[in-house]
PDB file of C-alpha atoms in Angstrom:
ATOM      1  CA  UNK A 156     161.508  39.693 110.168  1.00  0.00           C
ATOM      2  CA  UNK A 157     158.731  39.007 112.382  1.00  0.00           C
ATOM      3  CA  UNK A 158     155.318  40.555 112.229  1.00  0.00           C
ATOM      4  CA  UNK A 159     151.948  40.958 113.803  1.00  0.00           C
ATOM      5  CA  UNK A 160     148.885  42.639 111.720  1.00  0.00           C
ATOM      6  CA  UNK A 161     146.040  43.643 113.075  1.00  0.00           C
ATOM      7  CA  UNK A 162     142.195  44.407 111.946  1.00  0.00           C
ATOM      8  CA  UNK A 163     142.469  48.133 111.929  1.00  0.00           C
ATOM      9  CA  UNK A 164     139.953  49.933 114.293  1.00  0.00           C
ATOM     10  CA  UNK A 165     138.472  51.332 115.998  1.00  0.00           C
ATOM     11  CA  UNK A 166     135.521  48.701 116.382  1.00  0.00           C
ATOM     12  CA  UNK A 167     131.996  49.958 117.886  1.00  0.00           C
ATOM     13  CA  UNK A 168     129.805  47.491 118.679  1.00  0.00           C
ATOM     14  CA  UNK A 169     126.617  47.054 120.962  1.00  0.00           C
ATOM     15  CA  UNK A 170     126.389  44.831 123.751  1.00  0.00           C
ATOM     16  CA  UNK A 171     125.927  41.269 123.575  1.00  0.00           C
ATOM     17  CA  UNK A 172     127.286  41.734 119.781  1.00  0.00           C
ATOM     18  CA  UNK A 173     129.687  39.098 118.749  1.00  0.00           C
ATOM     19  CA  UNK A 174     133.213  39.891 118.554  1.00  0.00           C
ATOM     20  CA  UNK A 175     136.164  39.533 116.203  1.00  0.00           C
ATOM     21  CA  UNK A 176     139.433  40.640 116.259  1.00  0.00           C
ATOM     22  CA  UNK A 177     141.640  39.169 112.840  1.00  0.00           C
ATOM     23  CA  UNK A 178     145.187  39.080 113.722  1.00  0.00           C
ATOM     24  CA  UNK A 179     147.994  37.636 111.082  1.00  0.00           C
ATOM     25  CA  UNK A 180     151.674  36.531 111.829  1.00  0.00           C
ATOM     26  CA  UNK A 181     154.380  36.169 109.908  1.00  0.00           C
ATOM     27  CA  UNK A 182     157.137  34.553 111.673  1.00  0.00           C
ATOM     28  CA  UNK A 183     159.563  31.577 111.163  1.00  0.00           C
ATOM     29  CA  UNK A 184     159.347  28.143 112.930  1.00  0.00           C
ATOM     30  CA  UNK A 185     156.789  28.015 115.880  1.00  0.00           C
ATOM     31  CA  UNK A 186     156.015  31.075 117.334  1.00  0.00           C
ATOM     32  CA  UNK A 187     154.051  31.174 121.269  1.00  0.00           C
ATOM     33  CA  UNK A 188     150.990  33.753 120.089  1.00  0.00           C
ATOM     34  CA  UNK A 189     148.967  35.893 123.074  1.00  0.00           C
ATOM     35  CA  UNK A 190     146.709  38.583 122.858  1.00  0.00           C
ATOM     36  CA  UNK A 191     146.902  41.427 125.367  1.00  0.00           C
ATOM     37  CA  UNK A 192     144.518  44.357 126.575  1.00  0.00           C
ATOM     38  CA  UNK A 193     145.012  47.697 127.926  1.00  0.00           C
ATOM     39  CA  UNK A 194     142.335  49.223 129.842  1.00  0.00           C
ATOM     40  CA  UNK A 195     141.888  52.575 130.244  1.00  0.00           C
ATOM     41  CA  UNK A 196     144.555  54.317 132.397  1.00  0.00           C
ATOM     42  CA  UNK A 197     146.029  50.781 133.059  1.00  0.00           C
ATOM     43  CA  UNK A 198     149.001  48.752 131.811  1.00  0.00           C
ATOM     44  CA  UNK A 199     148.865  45.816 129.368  1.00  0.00           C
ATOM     45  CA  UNK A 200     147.474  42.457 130.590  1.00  0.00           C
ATOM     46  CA  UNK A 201     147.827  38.768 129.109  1.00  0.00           C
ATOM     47  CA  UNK A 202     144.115  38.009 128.229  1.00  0.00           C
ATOM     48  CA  UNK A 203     145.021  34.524 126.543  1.00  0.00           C
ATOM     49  CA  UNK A 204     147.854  33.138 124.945  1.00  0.00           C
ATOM     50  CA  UNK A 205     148.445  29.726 122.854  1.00  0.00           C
ATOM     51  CA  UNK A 206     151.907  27.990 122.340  1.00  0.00           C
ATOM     52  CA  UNK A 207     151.436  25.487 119.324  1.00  0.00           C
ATOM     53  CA  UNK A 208     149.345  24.704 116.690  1.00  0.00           C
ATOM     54  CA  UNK A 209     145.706  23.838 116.610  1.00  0.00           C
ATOM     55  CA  UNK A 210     145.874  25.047 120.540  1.00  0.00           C
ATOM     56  CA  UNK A 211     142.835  27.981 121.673  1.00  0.00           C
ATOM     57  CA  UNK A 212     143.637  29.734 124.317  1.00  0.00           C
ATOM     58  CA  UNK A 213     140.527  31.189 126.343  1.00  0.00           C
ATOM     59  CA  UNK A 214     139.910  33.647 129.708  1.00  0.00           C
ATOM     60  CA  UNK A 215     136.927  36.196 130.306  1.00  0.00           C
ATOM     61  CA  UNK A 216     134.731  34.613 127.506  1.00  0.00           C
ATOM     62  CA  UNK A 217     137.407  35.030 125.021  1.00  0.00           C
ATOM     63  CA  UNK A 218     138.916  32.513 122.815  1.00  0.00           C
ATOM     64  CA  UNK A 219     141.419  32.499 120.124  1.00  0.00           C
ATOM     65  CA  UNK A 220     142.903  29.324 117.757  1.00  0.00           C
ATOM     66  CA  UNK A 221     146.508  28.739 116.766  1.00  0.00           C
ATOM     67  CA  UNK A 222     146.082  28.483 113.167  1.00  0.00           C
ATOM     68  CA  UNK A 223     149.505  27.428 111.563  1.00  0.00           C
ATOM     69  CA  UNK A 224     147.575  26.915 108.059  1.00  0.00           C
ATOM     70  CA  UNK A 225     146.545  30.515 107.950  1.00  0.00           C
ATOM     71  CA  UNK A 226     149.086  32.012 110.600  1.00  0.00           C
ATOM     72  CA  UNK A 227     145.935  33.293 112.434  1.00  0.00           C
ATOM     73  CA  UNK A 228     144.929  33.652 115.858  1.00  0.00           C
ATOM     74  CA  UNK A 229     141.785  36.117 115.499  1.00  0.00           C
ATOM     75  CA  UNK A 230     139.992  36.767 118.645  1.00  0.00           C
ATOM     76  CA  UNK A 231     136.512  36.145 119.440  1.00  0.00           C
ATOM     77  CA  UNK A 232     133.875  36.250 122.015  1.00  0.00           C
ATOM     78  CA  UNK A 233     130.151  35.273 121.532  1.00  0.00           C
ATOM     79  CA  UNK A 234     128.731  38.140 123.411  1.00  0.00           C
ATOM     80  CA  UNK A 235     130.923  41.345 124.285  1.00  0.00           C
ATOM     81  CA  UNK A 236     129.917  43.664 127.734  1.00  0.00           C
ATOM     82  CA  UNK A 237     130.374  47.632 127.992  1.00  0.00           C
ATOM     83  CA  UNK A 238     133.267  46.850 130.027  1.00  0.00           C
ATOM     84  CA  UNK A 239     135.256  44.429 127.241  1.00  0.00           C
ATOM     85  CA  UNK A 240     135.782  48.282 125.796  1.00  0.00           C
ATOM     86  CA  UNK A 241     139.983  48.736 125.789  1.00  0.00           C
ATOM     87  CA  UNK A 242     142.474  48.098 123.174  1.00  0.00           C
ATOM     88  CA  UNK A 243     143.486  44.848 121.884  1.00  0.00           C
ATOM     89  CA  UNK A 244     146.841  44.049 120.509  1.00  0.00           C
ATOM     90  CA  UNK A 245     148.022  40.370 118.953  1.00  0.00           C
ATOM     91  CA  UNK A 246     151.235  39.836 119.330  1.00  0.00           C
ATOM     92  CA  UNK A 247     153.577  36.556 118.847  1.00  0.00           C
ATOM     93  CA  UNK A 248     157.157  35.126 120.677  1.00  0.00           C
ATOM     94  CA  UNK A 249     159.186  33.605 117.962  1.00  0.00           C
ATOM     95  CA  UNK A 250     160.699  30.016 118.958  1.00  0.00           C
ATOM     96  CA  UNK A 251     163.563  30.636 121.363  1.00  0.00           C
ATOM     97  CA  UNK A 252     163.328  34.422 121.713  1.00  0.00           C
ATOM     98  CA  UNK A 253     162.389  36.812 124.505  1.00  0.00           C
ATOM     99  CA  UNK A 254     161.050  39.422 122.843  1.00  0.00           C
ATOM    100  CA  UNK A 255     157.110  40.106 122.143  1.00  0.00           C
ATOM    101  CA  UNK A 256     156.314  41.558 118.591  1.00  0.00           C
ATOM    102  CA  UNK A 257     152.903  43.549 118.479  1.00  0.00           C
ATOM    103  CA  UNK A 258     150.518  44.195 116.552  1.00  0.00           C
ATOM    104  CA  UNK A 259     149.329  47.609 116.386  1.00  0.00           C
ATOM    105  CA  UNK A 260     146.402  47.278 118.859  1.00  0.00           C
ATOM    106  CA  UNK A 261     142.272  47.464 117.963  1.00  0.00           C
ATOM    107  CA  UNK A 262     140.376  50.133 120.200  1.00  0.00           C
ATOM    108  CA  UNK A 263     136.806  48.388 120.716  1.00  0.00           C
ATOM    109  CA  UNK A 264     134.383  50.516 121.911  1.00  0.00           C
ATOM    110  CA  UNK A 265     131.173  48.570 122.889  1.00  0.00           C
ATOM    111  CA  UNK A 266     127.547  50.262 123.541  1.00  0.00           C
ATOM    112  CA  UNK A 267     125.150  49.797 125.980  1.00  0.00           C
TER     113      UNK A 267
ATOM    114  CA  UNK B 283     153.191  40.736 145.238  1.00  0.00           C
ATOM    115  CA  UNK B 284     152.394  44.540 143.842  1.00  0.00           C
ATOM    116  CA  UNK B 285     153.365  44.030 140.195  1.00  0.00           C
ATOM    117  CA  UNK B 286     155.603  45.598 138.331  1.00  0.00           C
ATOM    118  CA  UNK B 287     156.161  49.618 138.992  1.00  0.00           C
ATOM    119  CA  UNK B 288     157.321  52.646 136.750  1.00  0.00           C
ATOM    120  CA  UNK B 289     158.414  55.666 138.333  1.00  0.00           C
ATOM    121  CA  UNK B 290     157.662  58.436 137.060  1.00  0.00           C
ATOM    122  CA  UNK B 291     154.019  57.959 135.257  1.00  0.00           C
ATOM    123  CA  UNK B 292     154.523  61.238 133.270  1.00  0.00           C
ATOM    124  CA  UNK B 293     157.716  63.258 132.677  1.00  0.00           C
ATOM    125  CA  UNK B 294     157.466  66.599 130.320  1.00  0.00           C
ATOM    126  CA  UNK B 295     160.893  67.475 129.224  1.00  0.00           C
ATOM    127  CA  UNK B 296     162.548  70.415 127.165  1.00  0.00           C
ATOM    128  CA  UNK B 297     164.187  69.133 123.865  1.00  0.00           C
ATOM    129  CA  UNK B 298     167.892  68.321 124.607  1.00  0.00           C
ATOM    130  CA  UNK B 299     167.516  67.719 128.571  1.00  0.00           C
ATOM    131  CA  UNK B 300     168.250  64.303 129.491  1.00  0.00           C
ATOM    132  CA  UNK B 301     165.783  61.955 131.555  1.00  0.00           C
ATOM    133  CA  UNK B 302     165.985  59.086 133.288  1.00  0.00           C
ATOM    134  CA  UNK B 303     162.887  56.268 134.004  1.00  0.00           C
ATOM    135  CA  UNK B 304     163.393  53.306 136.487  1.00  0.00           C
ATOM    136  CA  UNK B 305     161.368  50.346 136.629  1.00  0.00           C
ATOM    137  CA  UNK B 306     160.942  47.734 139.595  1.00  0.00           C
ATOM    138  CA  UNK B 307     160.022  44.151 138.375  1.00  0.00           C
ATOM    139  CA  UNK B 308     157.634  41.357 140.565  1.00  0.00           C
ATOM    140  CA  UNK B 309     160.075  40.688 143.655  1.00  0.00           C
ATOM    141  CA  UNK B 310     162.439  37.531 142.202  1.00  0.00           C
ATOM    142  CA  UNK B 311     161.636  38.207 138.893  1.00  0.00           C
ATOM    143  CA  UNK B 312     165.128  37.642 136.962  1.00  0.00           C
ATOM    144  CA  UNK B 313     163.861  38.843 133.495  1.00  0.00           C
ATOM    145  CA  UNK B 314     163.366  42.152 132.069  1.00  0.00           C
ATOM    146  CA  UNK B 315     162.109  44.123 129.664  1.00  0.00           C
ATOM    147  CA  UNK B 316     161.608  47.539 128.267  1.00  0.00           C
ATOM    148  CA  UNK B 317     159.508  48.733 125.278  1.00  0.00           C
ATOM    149  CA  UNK B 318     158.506  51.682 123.637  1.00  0.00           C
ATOM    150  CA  UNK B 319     154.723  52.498 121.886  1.00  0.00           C
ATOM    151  CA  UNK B 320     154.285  55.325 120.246  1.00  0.00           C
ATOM    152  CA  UNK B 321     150.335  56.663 119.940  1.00  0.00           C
ATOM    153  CA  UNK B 322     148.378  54.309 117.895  1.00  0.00           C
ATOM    154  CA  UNK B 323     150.994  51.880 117.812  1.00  0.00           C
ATOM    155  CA  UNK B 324     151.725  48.279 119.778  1.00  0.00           C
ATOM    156  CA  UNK B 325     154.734  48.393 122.091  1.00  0.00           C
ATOM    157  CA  UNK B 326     157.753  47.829 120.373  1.00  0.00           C
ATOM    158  CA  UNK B 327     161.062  45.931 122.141  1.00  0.00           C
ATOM    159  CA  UNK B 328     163.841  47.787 122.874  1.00  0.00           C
ATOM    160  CA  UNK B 329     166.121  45.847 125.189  1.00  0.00           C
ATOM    161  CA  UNK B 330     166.501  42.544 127.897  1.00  0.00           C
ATOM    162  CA  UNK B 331     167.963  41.721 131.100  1.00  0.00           C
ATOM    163  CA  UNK B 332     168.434  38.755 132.336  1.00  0.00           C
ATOM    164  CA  UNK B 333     169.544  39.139 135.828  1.00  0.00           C
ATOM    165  CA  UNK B 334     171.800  42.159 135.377  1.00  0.00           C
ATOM    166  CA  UNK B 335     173.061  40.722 132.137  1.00  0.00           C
ATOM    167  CA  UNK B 336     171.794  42.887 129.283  1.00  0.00           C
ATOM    168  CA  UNK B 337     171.078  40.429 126.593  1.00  0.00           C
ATOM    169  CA  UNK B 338     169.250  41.689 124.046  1.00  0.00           C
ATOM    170  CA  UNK B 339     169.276  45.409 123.081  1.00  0.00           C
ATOM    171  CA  UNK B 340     167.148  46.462 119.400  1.00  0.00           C
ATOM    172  CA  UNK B 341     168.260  48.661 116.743  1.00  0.00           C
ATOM    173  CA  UNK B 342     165.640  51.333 117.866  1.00  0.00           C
ATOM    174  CA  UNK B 343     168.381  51.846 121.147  1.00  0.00           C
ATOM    175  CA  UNK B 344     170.441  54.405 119.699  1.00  0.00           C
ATOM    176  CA  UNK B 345     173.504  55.672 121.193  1.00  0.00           C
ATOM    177  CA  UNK B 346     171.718  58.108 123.234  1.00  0.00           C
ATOM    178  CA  UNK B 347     169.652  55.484 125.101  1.00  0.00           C
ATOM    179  CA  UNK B 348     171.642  53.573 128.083  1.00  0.00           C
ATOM    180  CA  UNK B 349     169.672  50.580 130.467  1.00  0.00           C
ATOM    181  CA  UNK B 350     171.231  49.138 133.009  1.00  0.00           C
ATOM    182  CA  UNK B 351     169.842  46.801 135.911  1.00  0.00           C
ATOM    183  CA  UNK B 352     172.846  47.023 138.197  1.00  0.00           C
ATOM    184  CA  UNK B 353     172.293  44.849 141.037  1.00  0.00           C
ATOM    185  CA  UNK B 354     169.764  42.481 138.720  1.00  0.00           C
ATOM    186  CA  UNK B 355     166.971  43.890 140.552  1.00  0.00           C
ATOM    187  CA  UNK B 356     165.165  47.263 139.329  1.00  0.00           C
ATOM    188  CA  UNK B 357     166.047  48.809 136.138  1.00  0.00           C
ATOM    189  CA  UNK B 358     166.772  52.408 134.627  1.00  0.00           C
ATOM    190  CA  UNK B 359     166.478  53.672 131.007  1.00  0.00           C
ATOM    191  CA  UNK B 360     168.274  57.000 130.420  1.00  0.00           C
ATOM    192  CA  UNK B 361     167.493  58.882 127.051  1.00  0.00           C
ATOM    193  CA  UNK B 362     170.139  61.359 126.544  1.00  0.00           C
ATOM    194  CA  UNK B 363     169.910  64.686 124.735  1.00  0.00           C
ATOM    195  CA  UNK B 364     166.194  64.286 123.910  1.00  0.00           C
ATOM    196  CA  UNK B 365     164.347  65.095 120.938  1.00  0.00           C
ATOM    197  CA  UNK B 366     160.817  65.190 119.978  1.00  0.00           C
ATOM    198  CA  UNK B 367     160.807  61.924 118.575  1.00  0.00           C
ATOM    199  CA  UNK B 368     161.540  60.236 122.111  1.00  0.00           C
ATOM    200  CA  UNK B 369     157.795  61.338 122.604  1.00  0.00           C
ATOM    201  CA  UNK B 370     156.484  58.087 123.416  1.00  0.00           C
ATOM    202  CA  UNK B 371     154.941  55.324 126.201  1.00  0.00           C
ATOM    203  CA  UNK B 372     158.107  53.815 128.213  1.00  0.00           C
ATOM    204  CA  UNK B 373     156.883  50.030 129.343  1.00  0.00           C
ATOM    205  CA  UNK B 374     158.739  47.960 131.437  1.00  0.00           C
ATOM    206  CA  UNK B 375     157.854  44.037 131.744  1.00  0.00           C
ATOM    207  CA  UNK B 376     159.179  41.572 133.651  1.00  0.00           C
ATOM    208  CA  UNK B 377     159.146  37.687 133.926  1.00  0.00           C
ATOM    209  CA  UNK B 378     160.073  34.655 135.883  1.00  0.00           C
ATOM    210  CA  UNK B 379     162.971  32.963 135.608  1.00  0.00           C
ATOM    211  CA  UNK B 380     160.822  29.942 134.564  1.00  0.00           C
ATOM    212  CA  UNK B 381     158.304  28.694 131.753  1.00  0.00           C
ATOM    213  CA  UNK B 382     154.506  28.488 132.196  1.00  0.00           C
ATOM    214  CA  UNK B 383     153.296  26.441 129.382  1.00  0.00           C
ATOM    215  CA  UNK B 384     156.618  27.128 127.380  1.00  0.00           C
ATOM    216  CA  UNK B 385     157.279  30.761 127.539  1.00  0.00           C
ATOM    217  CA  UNK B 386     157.980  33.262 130.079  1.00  0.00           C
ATOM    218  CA  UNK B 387     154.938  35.302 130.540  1.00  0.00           C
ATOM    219  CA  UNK B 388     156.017  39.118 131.148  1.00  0.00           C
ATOM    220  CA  UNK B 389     153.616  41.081 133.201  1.00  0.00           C
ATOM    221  CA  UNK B 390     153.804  45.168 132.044  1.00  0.00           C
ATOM    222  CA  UNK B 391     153.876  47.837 134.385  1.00  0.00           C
ATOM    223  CA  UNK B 392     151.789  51.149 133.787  1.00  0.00           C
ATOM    224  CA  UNK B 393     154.496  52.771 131.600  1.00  0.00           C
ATOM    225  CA  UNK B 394     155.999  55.917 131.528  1.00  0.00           C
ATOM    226  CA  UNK B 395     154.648  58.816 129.505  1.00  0.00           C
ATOM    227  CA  UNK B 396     157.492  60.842 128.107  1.00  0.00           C
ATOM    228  CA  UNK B 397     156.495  64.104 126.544  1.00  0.00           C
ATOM    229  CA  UNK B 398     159.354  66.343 124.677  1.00  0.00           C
ATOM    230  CA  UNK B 399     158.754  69.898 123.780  1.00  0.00           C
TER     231      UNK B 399
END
């Protein structure tokens, strides 16, 4: 079936550190692919998503690539702030479904 | 628009007592979802509405789980005779009834903490 993995955590960095995430799919056809964040205390919001290959999807400084050679879509950002700290998951929408399949989420912690 | 709401945001419950969580989706909203994540885990589907159709329910929804969303509108998810298991984060999601960029984007609500002792 589908599947999301995830570079396990948790991730401490310092500020102004760059930032990546890995994230893996395995899925058949042409999956949509987002990444999500949860802030403390707060639900889970879209942070970026991409819906074919070769397509980077990008909000808040952070950008990820649709890579259908690698079925990748690690996230990055070139220089992370205290309050980027929340947990990341990866997840992807297989082609014609409804459903989201997660990864299982990267705590970052970032240092002033 | 206030987003989606869950009601309650915690619930502590005896093993064997039955609960019930409701969720109200983003006013005209005609899809939605409910997922489960357990600690240290991503969220993890468990069933879809569209409109008050349920389309879509996992094999995680045993027999002791029942969703409805009777009037297509807000939605409840009743766990029967509980166990320690159901210990998890309840999210709801919901979507429009329309793509943005080819897929309907679900917005979460704040989930429901379920704690069974």
């Amino acid at each position: 079936g589908d599947s999301v993995t995830q570079m396990e955590g948790p991730v401490t960095l310092s500020e102004e550190a760059f930032l990546t995430i890995n994230c893996t799919y395995t899925a058949t056809g042409y999956p949509s692919l987002f990444w999500y964040v949860q802030y403390p205390g707060e639900g889970l919001q879209l942070l970026l998503k991409a819906t074919k290959a070769d397509d980077k999807g990008s909000n808040k400084g952070f950008e990820a690539t649709y890579r259908k050679e690698t079925t990748s879509f690690h996230l990055e950002k070139g220089s992370v702030q205290v309050s980027d700290s929340a947990v990341y998951f990866c997840a992807l929408s297989a082609q014609g479904a409804q459903k989201l399949v997660f990864g299982q989420g990267t705590r970052l912690t970032i240092n002033p | 628009d206030t987003g989606v709401s869950q009601d309650p945001r915690h619930k502590i419950t005896k093993r064997g007592q039955n609960v019930t969580f409701r969720c109200d989706p983003i006013s005209e909203h005609n899809r939605l979802y409910w997922y489960r994540q357990t600690l240290g885990q991503g969220p993890e589907f468990l069933t879809y509405f569209q409109n008050e159709a349920q389309l879509e329910k996992s094999r995680l929804l045993s027999d002791r789980f029942s969703a409805e969303r009777p009037k297509g509108s807000f939605s409840t998810l009743e766990i029967q005779r509980t166990e320690q298991g159901d210990s998890a984060m309840y999210l709801c999601a919901s979507s429009p009834g329309f793509r943005s960029g080819n897929i309907y984007e679900q917005y979460f609500g704040p989930g429901t903490r379920l704690t069974v002792t």
